[in-house]
Amino acid sequence: LVIVNPNSGPGAPPLPDANYVREIARLNGYANVVTVGYIAINYCKKPLSEALEEVQTYATWAEDYVRTGLGVGGIFLDETPNLSSPEAVEYLAVLQDRIKRTPGLLENTRPHPISAVSHMSEKGEVGEPDIDHLEDLQVIQNPGTPPDAPLANIGPDLILTCEEPYSRYRSNEVQHRLRLLHYDRARCGFMIHSVPVDDLRPLVHELRHRAAYLFVTEFFGEFYERFGPNSWTAMVEASQSQP
């Protein structure tokens, strides 16, 4: 799963710059990769009309997919709320419905798809995900913590239930909420940064039982703009080994 974010969203229509056009097409050529377009909704404070326009901008990328290979398979909704309200439920339900019905998102139209989140089996295999499951990842919510049940019950395909620095992930507060609002592992993703290098391997061993999609890095800053010199290799190696 690769999150595509040209400019805190799709940027100005109709297309991203040439570097994104080239590299997104390359990513879409891999059978075990699904690209998703980034939209920040500011905890449902962004006008819904603006969020819907950004969905449509991503969809237009694929107008000539057969020739260009450009497009995204779904939408990554950042800054979704974790506390439920009738307004938030309605906002997210309308947005999700539009995403699911929008022609031009590749999982609606594709003929056979930048930070990356790796899929892992509970036993620890990485790199060979269930392709059918990947292609179902059209709507991803990122509240960064387990959301209240009414928000999860809207039915996003994946929820980022933990996006924290390592020290806070270990806190009693975070662990309590993860236990209190427990969602199926196949629908969950964890993104943990600022991890001490010596803790990378045991952390991956732990997290692969809690979530199917993981991003782990030792970086303290700009951790979504680059891969750590140790964490990417360590994460892959740890995912394939036993504790």
mmCIF file of N, CA and C in Angstrom, residues 69-182:
data_model
loop_
_atom_site.group_PDB
_atom_site.id
_atom_site.type_symbol
_atom_site.label_atom_id
_atom_site.label_comp_id
_atom_site.label_asym_id
_atom_site.label_seq_id
_atom_site.Cartn_x
_atom_site.Cartn_y
_atom_site.Cartn_z
ATOM 1 N N GLY A 69 -0.726 4.538 -17.425
ATOM 2 C CA GLY A 69 -0.530 3.839 -16.158
ATOM 3 C C GLY A 69 -0.759 4.713 -14.947
ATOM 4 N N LEU A 70 -1.266 5.930 -15.147
ATOM 5 C CA LEU A 70 -1.453 6.870 -14.045
ATOM 6 C C LEU A 70 -2.836 6.701 -13.429
ATOM 7 N N GLY A 71 -2.877 6.748 -12.104
ATOM 8 C CA GLY A 71 -4.136 6.665 -11.376
ATOM 9 C C GLY A 71 -3.885 6.137 -9.981
ATOM 10 N N VAL A 72 -4.902 6.189 -9.138
ATOM 11 C CA VAL A 72 -4.806 5.616 -7.793
ATOM 12 C C VAL A 72 -5.996 4.692 -7.574
ATOM 13 N N GLY A 73 -5.795 3.719 -6.703
ATOM 14 C CA GLY A 73 -6.822 2.710 -6.480
ATOM 15 C C GLY A 73 -7.810 3.043 -5.397
ATOM 16 N N GLY A 74 -7.508 4.041 -4.581
ATOM 17 C CA GLY A 74 -8.394 4.392 -3.486
ATOM 18 C C GLY A 74 -7.968 5.710 -2.883
ATOM 19 N N ILE A 75 -8.561 6.041 -1.736
ATOM 20 C CA ILE A 75 -8.311 7.317 -1.082
ATOM 21 C C ILE A 75 -7.923 7.087 0.375
ATOM 22 N N PHE A 76 -6.843 7.753 0.790
ATOM 23 C CA PHE A 76 -6.369 7.746 2.174
ATOM 24 C C PHE A 76 -6.867 9.031 2.829
ATOM 25 N N LEU A 77 -7.826 8.904 3.729
ATOM 26 C CA LEU A 77 -8.404 10.053 4.416
ATOM 27 C C LEU A 77 -7.640 10.300 5.704
ATOM 28 N N ASP A 78 -6.811 11.330 5.699
ATOM 29 C CA ASP A 78 -6.037 11.674 6.887
ATOM 30 C C ASP A 78 -6.847 12.623 7.766
ATOM 31 N N GLU A 79 -6.471 12.634 9.053
ATOM 32 C CA GLU A 79 -7.120 13.512 10.028
ATOM 33 C C GLU A 79 -8.618 13.232 10.109
ATOM 34 N N THR A 80 -8.968 11.941 10.158
ATOM 35 C CA THR A 80 -10.353 11.594 10.452
ATOM 36 C C THR A 80 -10.542 11.593 11.963
ATOM 37 N N PRO A 81 -11.731 11.906 12.450
ATOM 38 C CA PRO A 81 -11.932 11.985 13.898
ATOM 39 C C PRO A 81 -11.960 10.605 14.538
ATOM 40 N N ASN A 82 -11.650 10.566 15.819
ATOM 41 C CA ASN A 82 -11.807 9.319 16.567
ATOM 42 C C ASN A 82 -13.012 9.367 17.497
ATOM 43 N N LEU A 83 -13.529 10.567 17.756
ATOM 44 C CA LEU A 83 -14.708 10.727 18.609
ATOM 45 C C LEU A 83 -15.932 10.914 17.721
ATOM 46 N N SER A 84 -16.941 10.110 17.976
ATOM 47 C CA SER A 84 -18.111 10.109 17.118
ATOM 48 C C SER A 84 -19.051 11.273 17.416
ATOM 49 N N SER A 85 -19.707 11.735 16.368
ATOM 50 C CA SER A 85 -20.802 12.696 16.467
ATOM 51 C C SER A 85 -21.692 12.451 15.258
ATOM 52 N N PRO A 86 -22.963 12.833 15.327
ATOM 53 C CA PRO A 86 -23.821 12.645 14.151
ATOM 54 C C PRO A 86 -23.271 13.338 12.911
ATOM 55 N N GLU A 87 -22.683 14.513 13.101
ATOM 56 C CA GLU A 87 -22.141 15.259 11.965
ATOM 57 C C GLU A 87 -20.958 14.530 11.334
ATOM 58 N N ALA A 88 -20.064 13.988 12.186
ATOM 59 C CA ALA A 88 -18.899 13.273 11.664
ATOM 60 C C ALA A 88 -19.315 12.001 10.941
ATOM 61 N N VAL A 89 -20.277 11.279 11.501
ATOM 62 C CA VAL A 89 -20.754 10.053 10.861
ATOM 63 C C VAL A 89 -21.341 10.367 9.487
ATOM 64 N N GLU A 90 -22.160 11.409 9.405
ATOM 65 C CA GLU A 90 -22.766 11.770 8.120
ATOM 66 C C GLU A 90 -21.701 12.198 7.107
ATOM 67 N N TYR A 91 -20.749 13.016 7.540
ATOM 68 C CA TYR A 91 -19.677 13.506 6.665
ATOM 69 C C TYR A 91 -18.900 12.332 6.080
ATOM 70 N N LEU A 92 -18.456 11.423 6.945
ATOM 71 C CA LEU A 92 -17.628 10.311 6.480
ATOM 72 C C LEU A 92 -18.433 9.329 5.639
ATOM 73 N N ALA A 93 -19.704 9.141 5.979
ATOM 74 C CA ALA A 93 -20.536 8.228 5.200
ATOM 75 C C ALA A 93 -20.745 8.756 3.784
ATOM 76 N N VAL A 94 -21.009 10.055 3.652
ATOM 77 C CA VAL A 94 -21.187 10.651 2.325
ATOM 78 C C VAL A 94 -19.892 10.560 1.524
ATOM 79 N N LEU A 95 -18.776 10.867 2.169
ATOM 80 C CA LEU A 95 -17.488 10.838 1.483
ATOM 81 C C LEU A 95 -17.135 9.425 1.055
ATOM 82 N N GLN A 96 -17.342 8.457 1.936
ATOM 83 C CA GLN A 96 -17.041 7.070 1.587
ATOM 84 C C GLN A 96 -17.913 6.599 0.428
ATOM 85 N N ASP A 97 -19.193 6.919 0.474
ATOM 86 C CA ASP A 97 -20.088 6.502 -0.606
ATOM 87 C C ASP A 97 -19.632 7.076 -1.942
ATOM 88 N N ARG A 98 -19.219 8.347 -1.939
ATOM 89 C CA ARG A 98 -18.763 8.958 -3.188
ATOM 90 C C ARG A 98 -17.490 8.277 -3.698
ATOM 91 N N ILE A 99 -16.558 7.993 -2.791
ATOM 92 C CA ILE A 99 -15.323 7.321 -3.202
ATOM 93 C C ILE A 99 -15.642 5.973 -3.832
ATOM 94 N N LYS A 100 -16.526 5.221 -3.198
ATOM 95 C CA LYS A 100 -16.852 3.884 -3.688
ATOM 96 C C LYS A 100 -17.520 3.928 -5.063
ATOM 97 N N ARG A 101 -18.205 5.019 -5.358
ATOM 98 C CA ARG A 101 -18.970 5.095 -6.608
ATOM 99 C C ARG A 101 -18.293 5.926 -7.685
ATOM 100 N N THR A 102 -17.105 6.433 -7.410
ATOM 101 C CA THR A 102 -16.453 7.329 -8.365
ATOM 102 C C THR A 102 -15.723 6.559 -9.467
ATOM 103 N N PRO A 103 -16.172 6.666 -10.708
ATOM 104 C CA PRO A 103 -15.401 6.078 -11.808
ATOM 105 C C PRO A 103 -14.047 6.790 -11.913
ATOM 106 N N GLY A 104 -13.020 6.031 -12.189
ATOM 107 C CA GLY A 104 -11.701 6.634 -12.323
ATOM 108 C C GLY A 104 -10.753 6.233 -11.222
ATOM 109 N N LEU A 105 -11.285 5.816 -10.066
ATOM 110 C CA LEU A 105 -10.414 5.181 -9.080
ATOM 111 C C LEU A 105 -10.176 3.764 -9.572
ATOM 112 N N LEU A 106 -8.949 3.344 -9.587
ATOM 113 C CA LEU A 106 -8.562 2.170 -10.366
ATOM 114 C C LEU A 106 -9.293 0.912 -9.969
ATOM 115 N N GLU A 107 -9.633 0.765 -8.690
ATOM 116 C CA GLU A 107 -10.303 -0.470 -8.300
ATOM 117 C C GLU A 107 -11.744 -0.500 -8.803
ATOM 118 N N ASN A 108 -12.243 0.631 -9.303
ATOM 119 C CA ASN A 108 -13.533 0.642 -9.987
ATOM 120 C C ASN A 108 -13.385 0.413 -11.486
ATOM 121 N N THR A 109 -12.187 0.693 -12.034
ATOM 122 C CA THR A 109 -12.072 0.758 -13.493
ATOM 123 C C THR A 109 -10.874 0.035 -14.072
ATOM 124 N N ARG A 110 -9.875 -0.342 -13.275
ATOM 125 C CA ARG A 110 -8.608 -0.785 -13.861
ATOM 126 C C ARG A 110 -8.791 -2.064 -14.655
ATOM 127 N N PRO A 111 -8.058 -2.246 -15.763
ATOM 128 C CA PRO A 111 -8.215 -3.409 -16.603
ATOM 129 C C PRO A 111 -7.565 -4.644 -16.005
ATOM 130 N N HIS A 112 -6.873 -4.719 -15.091
ATOM 131 C CA HIS A 112 -6.387 -6.036 -14.509
ATOM 132 C C HIS A 112 -6.764 -6.314 -13.109
ATOM 133 N N PRO A 113 -1.652 -1.124 -9.881
ATOM 134 C CA PRO A 113 -1.937 -0.379 -9.806
ATOM 135 C C PRO A 113 -0.831 -0.119 -10.520
ATOM 136 N N ILE A 114 5.323 10.341 -0.870
ATOM 137 C CA ILE A 114 5.124 8.915 -0.988
ATOM 138 C C ILE A 114 5.780 8.205 0.209
ATOM 139 N N SER A 115 4.765 7.553 0.990
ATOM 140 C CA SER A 115 5.191 6.646 2.046
ATOM 141 C C SER A 115 4.532 5.312 1.802
ATOM 142 N N ALA A 116 5.148 4.244 2.268
ATOM 143 C CA ALA A 116 4.625 2.917 2.010
ATOM 144 C C ALA A 116 4.268 2.233 3.310
ATOM 145 N N VAL A 117 3.150 1.522 3.310
ATOM 146 C CA VAL A 117 2.722 0.739 4.456
ATOM 147 C C VAL A 117 2.729 -0.709 4.018
ATOM 148 N N SER A 118 3.464 -1.566 4.729
ATOM 149 C CA SER A 118 3.640 -2.948 4.306
ATOM 150 C C SER A 118 2.572 -3.847 4.898
ATOM 151 N N HIS A 119 2.113 -4.787 4.066
ATOM 152 C CA HIS A 119 1.158 -5.790 4.511
ATOM 153 C C HIS A 119 1.921 -6.979 5.075
ATOM 154 N N MET A 120 1.437 -7.502 6.197
ATOM 155 C CA MET A 120 2.050 -8.678 6.799
ATOM 156 C C MET A 120 0.984 -9.679 7.196
ATOM 157 N N SER A 121 1.299 -10.959 7.021
ATOM 158 C CA SER A 121 0.462 -11.983 7.615
ATOM 159 C C SER A 121 0.768 -12.047 9.099
ATOM 160 N N GLU A 122 -0.138 -12.650 9.856
ATOM 161 C CA GLU A 122 0.086 -12.736 11.299
ATOM 162 C C GLU A 122 1.294 -13.599 11.608
ATOM 163 N N LYS A 123 1.607 -14.547 10.725
ATOM 164 C CA LYS A 123 2.784 -15.376 10.923
ATOM 165 C C LYS A 123 4.059 -14.633 10.584
ATOM 166 N N GLY A 124 3.918 -13.541 9.821
ATOM 167 C CA GLY A 124 5.092 -12.721 9.604
ATOM 168 C C GLY A 124 5.542 -12.565 8.179
ATOM 169 N N GLU A 125 4.820 -13.189 7.206
ATOM 170 C CA GLU A 125 5.271 -13.017 5.835
ATOM 171 C C GLU A 125 4.969 -11.597 5.364
ATOM 172 N N VAL A 126 5.879 -11.048 4.574
ATOM 173 C CA VAL A 126 5.684 -9.708 4.023
ATOM 174 C C VAL A 126 6.028 -9.745 2.552
ATOM 175 N N GLY A 127 5.389 -8.877 1.771
ATOM 176 C CA GLY A 127 5.761 -8.732 0.373
ATOM 177 C C GLY A 127 4.926 -9.551 -0.584
ATOM 178 N N GLU A 128 4.136 -10.496 -0.073
ATOM 179 C CA GLU A 128 3.251 -11.270 -0.924
ATOM 180 C C GLU A 128 1.851 -11.203 -0.333
ATOM 181 N N PRO A 129 1.240 -10.029 -0.301
ATOM 182 C CA PRO A 129 -0.067 -9.890 0.305
ATOM 183 C C PRO A 129 -1.156 -10.546 -0.518
ATOM 184 N N ASP A 130 -2.321 -10.679 0.105
ATOM 185 C CA ASP A 130 -3.514 -11.136 -0.579
ATOM 186 C C ASP A 130 -3.926 -10.050 -1.568
ATOM 187 N N ILE A 131 -3.705 -10.281 -2.847
ATOM 188 C CA ILE A 131 -3.941 -9.240 -3.838
ATOM 189 C C ILE A 131 -5.413 -8.854 -3.877
ATOM 190 N N ASP A 132 -6.308 -9.831 -3.700
ATOM 191 C CA ASP A 132 -7.727 -9.499 -3.690
ATOM 192 C C ASP A 132 -8.043 -8.539 -2.553
ATOM 193 N N HIS A 133 -7.402 -8.743 -1.385
ATOM 194 C CA HIS A 133 -7.643 -7.833 -0.263
ATOM 195 C C HIS A 133 -7.071 -6.458 -0.553
ATOM 196 N N LEU A 134 -5.880 -6.402 -1.132
ATOM 197 C CA LEU A 134 -5.297 -5.105 -1.478
ATOM 198 C C LEU A 134 -6.223 -4.319 -2.395
ATOM 199 N N GLU A 135 -6.815 -5.000 -3.356
ATOM 200 C CA GLU A 135 -7.647 -4.295 -4.322
ATOM 201 C C GLU A 135 -8.969 -3.845 -3.723
ATOM 202 N N ASP A 136 -9.274 -4.273 -2.495
ATOM 203 C CA ASP A 136 -10.466 -3.804 -1.799
ATOM 204 C C ASP A 136 -10.195 -2.548 -0.982
ATOM 205 N N LEU A 137 -8.951 -2.078 -0.946
ATOM 206 C CA LEU A 137 -8.603 -0.942 -0.094
ATOM 207 C C LEU A 137 -8.910 0.372 -0.808
ATOM 208 N N GLN A 138 -10.189 0.680 -0.901
ATOM 209 C CA GLN A 138 -10.592 1.918 -1.564
ATOM 210 C C GLN A 138 -10.694 3.082 -0.596
ATOM 211 N N VAL A 139 -11.123 2.821 0.632
ATOM 212 C CA VAL A 139 -11.334 3.883 1.616
ATOM 213 C C VAL A 139 -10.537 3.560 2.870
ATOM 214 N N ILE A 140 -9.581 4.429 3.188
ATOM 215 C CA ILE A 140 -8.738 4.249 4.366
ATOM 216 C C ILE A 140 -8.923 5.461 5.263
ATOM 217 N N GLN A 141 -9.266 5.217 6.513
ATOM 218 C CA GLN A 141 -9.382 6.284 7.505
ATOM 219 C C GLN A 141 -8.125 6.312 8.365
ATOM 220 N N ASN A 142 -7.654 7.508 8.686
ATOM 221 C CA ASN A 142 -6.526 7.637 9.605
ATOM 222 C C ASN A 142 -6.883 8.581 10.755
ATOM 223 N N PRO A 143 -7.531 8.023 11.797
ATOM 224 C CA PRO A 143 -7.729 8.813 13.010
ATOM 225 C C PRO A 143 -6.499 8.803 13.905
ATOM 226 N N GLY A 144 -5.570 7.859 13.647
ATOM 227 C CA GLY A 144 -4.348 7.770 14.445
ATOM 228 C C GLY A 144 -4.534 7.093 15.777
ATOM 229 N N THR A 145 -5.761 6.734 16.090
ATOM 230 C CA THR A 145 -6.110 6.047 17.328
ATOM 231 C C THR A 145 -7.424 5.330 17.056
ATOM 232 N N PRO A 146 -7.767 4.282 17.805
ATOM 233 C CA PRO A 146 -9.009 3.577 17.496
ATOM 234 C C PRO A 146 -10.219 4.509 17.559
ATOM 235 N N PRO A 147 -11.026 4.562 16.515
ATOM 236 C CA PRO A 147 -12.194 5.442 16.521
ATOM 237 C C PRO A 147 -13.355 4.819 17.283
ATOM 238 N N ASP A 148 -14.259 5.667 17.717
ATOM 239 C CA ASP A 148 -15.487 5.162 18.308
ATOM 240 C C ASP A 148 -16.211 4.272 17.303
ATOM 241 N N ALA A 149 -16.968 3.314 17.819
ATOM 242 C CA ALA A 149 -17.602 2.308 16.969
ATOM 243 C C ALA A 149 -18.475 2.881 15.855
ATOM 244 N N PRO A 150 -19.278 3.929 16.082
ATOM 245 C CA PRO A 150 -20.101 4.430 14.969
ATOM 246 C C PRO A 150 -19.284 4.884 13.763
ATOM 247 N N LEU A 151 -18.072 5.381 13.992
ATOM 248 C CA LEU A 151 -17.217 5.798 12.883
ATOM 249 C C LEU A 151 -16.655 4.587 12.144
ATOM 250 N N ALA A 152 -16.246 3.569 12.890
ATOM 251 C CA ALA A 152 -15.737 2.352 12.257
ATOM 252 C C ALA A 152 -16.843 1.602 11.531
ATOM 253 N N ASN A 153 -18.066 1.694 12.056
ATOM 254 C CA ASN A 153 -19.181 0.960 11.461
ATOM 255 C C ASN A 153 -19.626 1.529 10.119
ATOM 256 N N ILE A 154 -19.137 2.713 9.765
ATOM 257 C CA ILE A 154 -19.395 3.238 8.419
ATOM 258 C C ILE A 154 -18.836 2.276 7.379
ATOM 259 N N GLY A 155 -17.751 1.583 7.741
ATOM 260 C CA GLY A 155 -17.230 0.530 6.886
ATOM 261 C C GLY A 155 -16.019 0.856 6.060
ATOM 262 N N PRO A 156 -15.076 1.694 6.558
ATOM 263 C CA PRO A 156 -13.842 1.879 5.786
ATOM 264 C C PRO A 156 -13.123 0.546 5.627
ATOM 265 N N ASP A 157 -12.390 0.405 4.537
ATOM 266 C CA ASP A 157 -11.701 -0.855 4.278
ATOM 267 C C ASP A 157 -10.500 -1.051 5.189
ATOM 268 N N LEU A 158 -9.904 0.047 5.642
ATOM 269 C CA LEU A 158 -8.743 -0.019 6.529
ATOM 270 C C LEU A 158 -8.774 1.191 7.455
ATOM 271 N N ILE A 159 -8.388 0.970 8.721
ATOM 272 C CA ILE A 159 -8.330 2.044 9.709
ATOM 273 C C ILE A 159 -6.928 2.076 10.298
ATOM 274 N N LEU A 160 -6.275 3.231 10.248
ATOM 275 C CA LEU A 160 -4.994 3.395 10.928
ATOM 276 C C LEU A 160 -5.300 3.651 12.399
ATOM 277 N N THR A 161 -5.243 2.598 13.189
ATOM 278 C CA THR A 161 -5.688 2.681 14.581
ATOM 279 C C THR A 161 -4.594 3.138 15.530
ATOM 280 N N CYS A 162 -3.375 3.294 15.024
ATOM 281 C CA CYS A 162 -2.305 3.793 15.891
ATOM 282 C C CYS A 162 -1.248 4.483 15.042
ATOM 283 N N GLU A 163 -1.133 5.784 15.193
ATOM 284 C CA GLU A 163 -0.077 6.577 14.555
ATOM 285 C C GLU A 163 0.568 7.403 15.662
ATOM 286 N N GLU A 164 1.684 6.910 16.171
ATOM 287 C CA GLU A 164 2.275 7.505 17.366
ATOM 288 C C GLU A 164 3.798 7.373 17.343
ATOM 289 N N PRO A 165 4.499 8.243 18.081
ATOM 290 C CA PRO A 165 5.902 7.956 18.385
ATOM 291 C C PRO A 165 5.976 6.743 19.300
ATOM 292 N N TYR A 166 7.088 6.063 19.244
ATOM 293 C CA TYR A 166 7.234 4.809 19.985
ATOM 294 C C TYR A 166 6.972 4.991 21.476
ATOM 295 N N SER A 167 7.491 6.058 22.053
ATOM 296 C CA SER A 167 7.330 6.248 23.496
ATOM 297 C C SER A 167 5.862 6.381 23.876
ATOM 298 N N ARG A 168 5.093 7.075 23.057
ATOM 299 C CA ARG A 168 3.667 7.220 23.371
ATOM 300 C C ARG A 168 2.908 5.927 23.097
ATOM 301 N N TYR A 169 3.296 5.196 22.054
ATOM 302 C CA TYR A 169 2.669 3.894 21.810
ATOM 303 C C TYR A 169 2.768 3.009 23.039
ATOM 304 N N ARG A 170 3.880 3.099 23.751
ATOM 305 C CA ARG A 170 4.089 2.267 24.939
ATOM 306 C C ARG A 170 3.318 2.771 26.166
ATOM 307 N N SER A 171 2.711 3.929 26.081
ATOM 308 C CA SER A 171 2.050 4.512 27.250
ATOM 309 C C SER A 171 0.798 3.727 27.627
ATOM 310 N N ASN A 172 0.439 3.801 28.900
ATOM 311 C CA ASN A 172 -0.765 3.130 29.382
ATOM 312 C C ASN A 172 -2.017 3.680 28.699
ATOM 313 N N GLU A 173 -2.019 4.981 28.432
ATOM 314 C CA GLU A 173 -3.188 5.605 27.805
ATOM 315 C C GLU A 173 -3.474 5.006 26.434
ATOM 316 N N VAL A 174 -2.439 4.910 25.604
ATOM 317 C CA VAL A 174 -2.627 4.368 24.262
ATOM 318 C C VAL A 174 -2.985 2.890 24.318
ATOM 319 N N GLN A 175 -2.298 2.136 25.147
ATOM 320 C CA GLN A 175 -2.579 0.707 25.229
ATOM 321 C C GLN A 175 -3.997 0.445 25.729
ATOM 322 N N HIS A 176 -4.464 1.277 26.641
ATOM 323 C CA HIS A 176 -5.829 1.108 27.150
ATOM 324 C C HIS A 176 -6.850 1.310 26.035
ATOM 325 N N ARG A 177 -6.672 2.362 25.230
ATOM 326 C CA ARG A 177 -7.644 2.604 24.151
ATOM 327 C C ARG A 177 -7.573 1.514 23.086
ATOM 328 N N LEU A 178 -6.390 1.001 22.807
ATOM 329 C CA LEU A 178 -6.278 -0.094 21.846
ATOM 330 C C LEU A 178 -7.009 -1.335 22.336
ATOM 331 N N ARG A 179 -6.974 -1.580 23.641
ATOM 332 C CA ARG A 179 -7.717 -2.717 24.197
ATOM 333 C C ARG A 179 -9.215 -2.440 24.231
ATOM 334 N N LEU A 180 -9.569 -1.204 24.550
ATOM 335 C CA LEU A 180 -10.979 -0.843 24.710
ATOM 336 C C LEU A 180 -11.727 -0.892 23.382
ATOM 337 N N LEU A 181 -11.102 -0.391 22.336
ATOM 338 C CA LEU A 181 -11.716 -0.359 21.008
ATOM 339 C C LEU A 181 -10.887 -1.233 20.078
ATOM 340 N N HIS A 182 -11.179 -2.514 20.129
ATOM 341 C CA HIS A 182 -10.382 -3.494 19.386
ATOM 342 C C HIS A 182 -11.093 -3.845 18.087
#
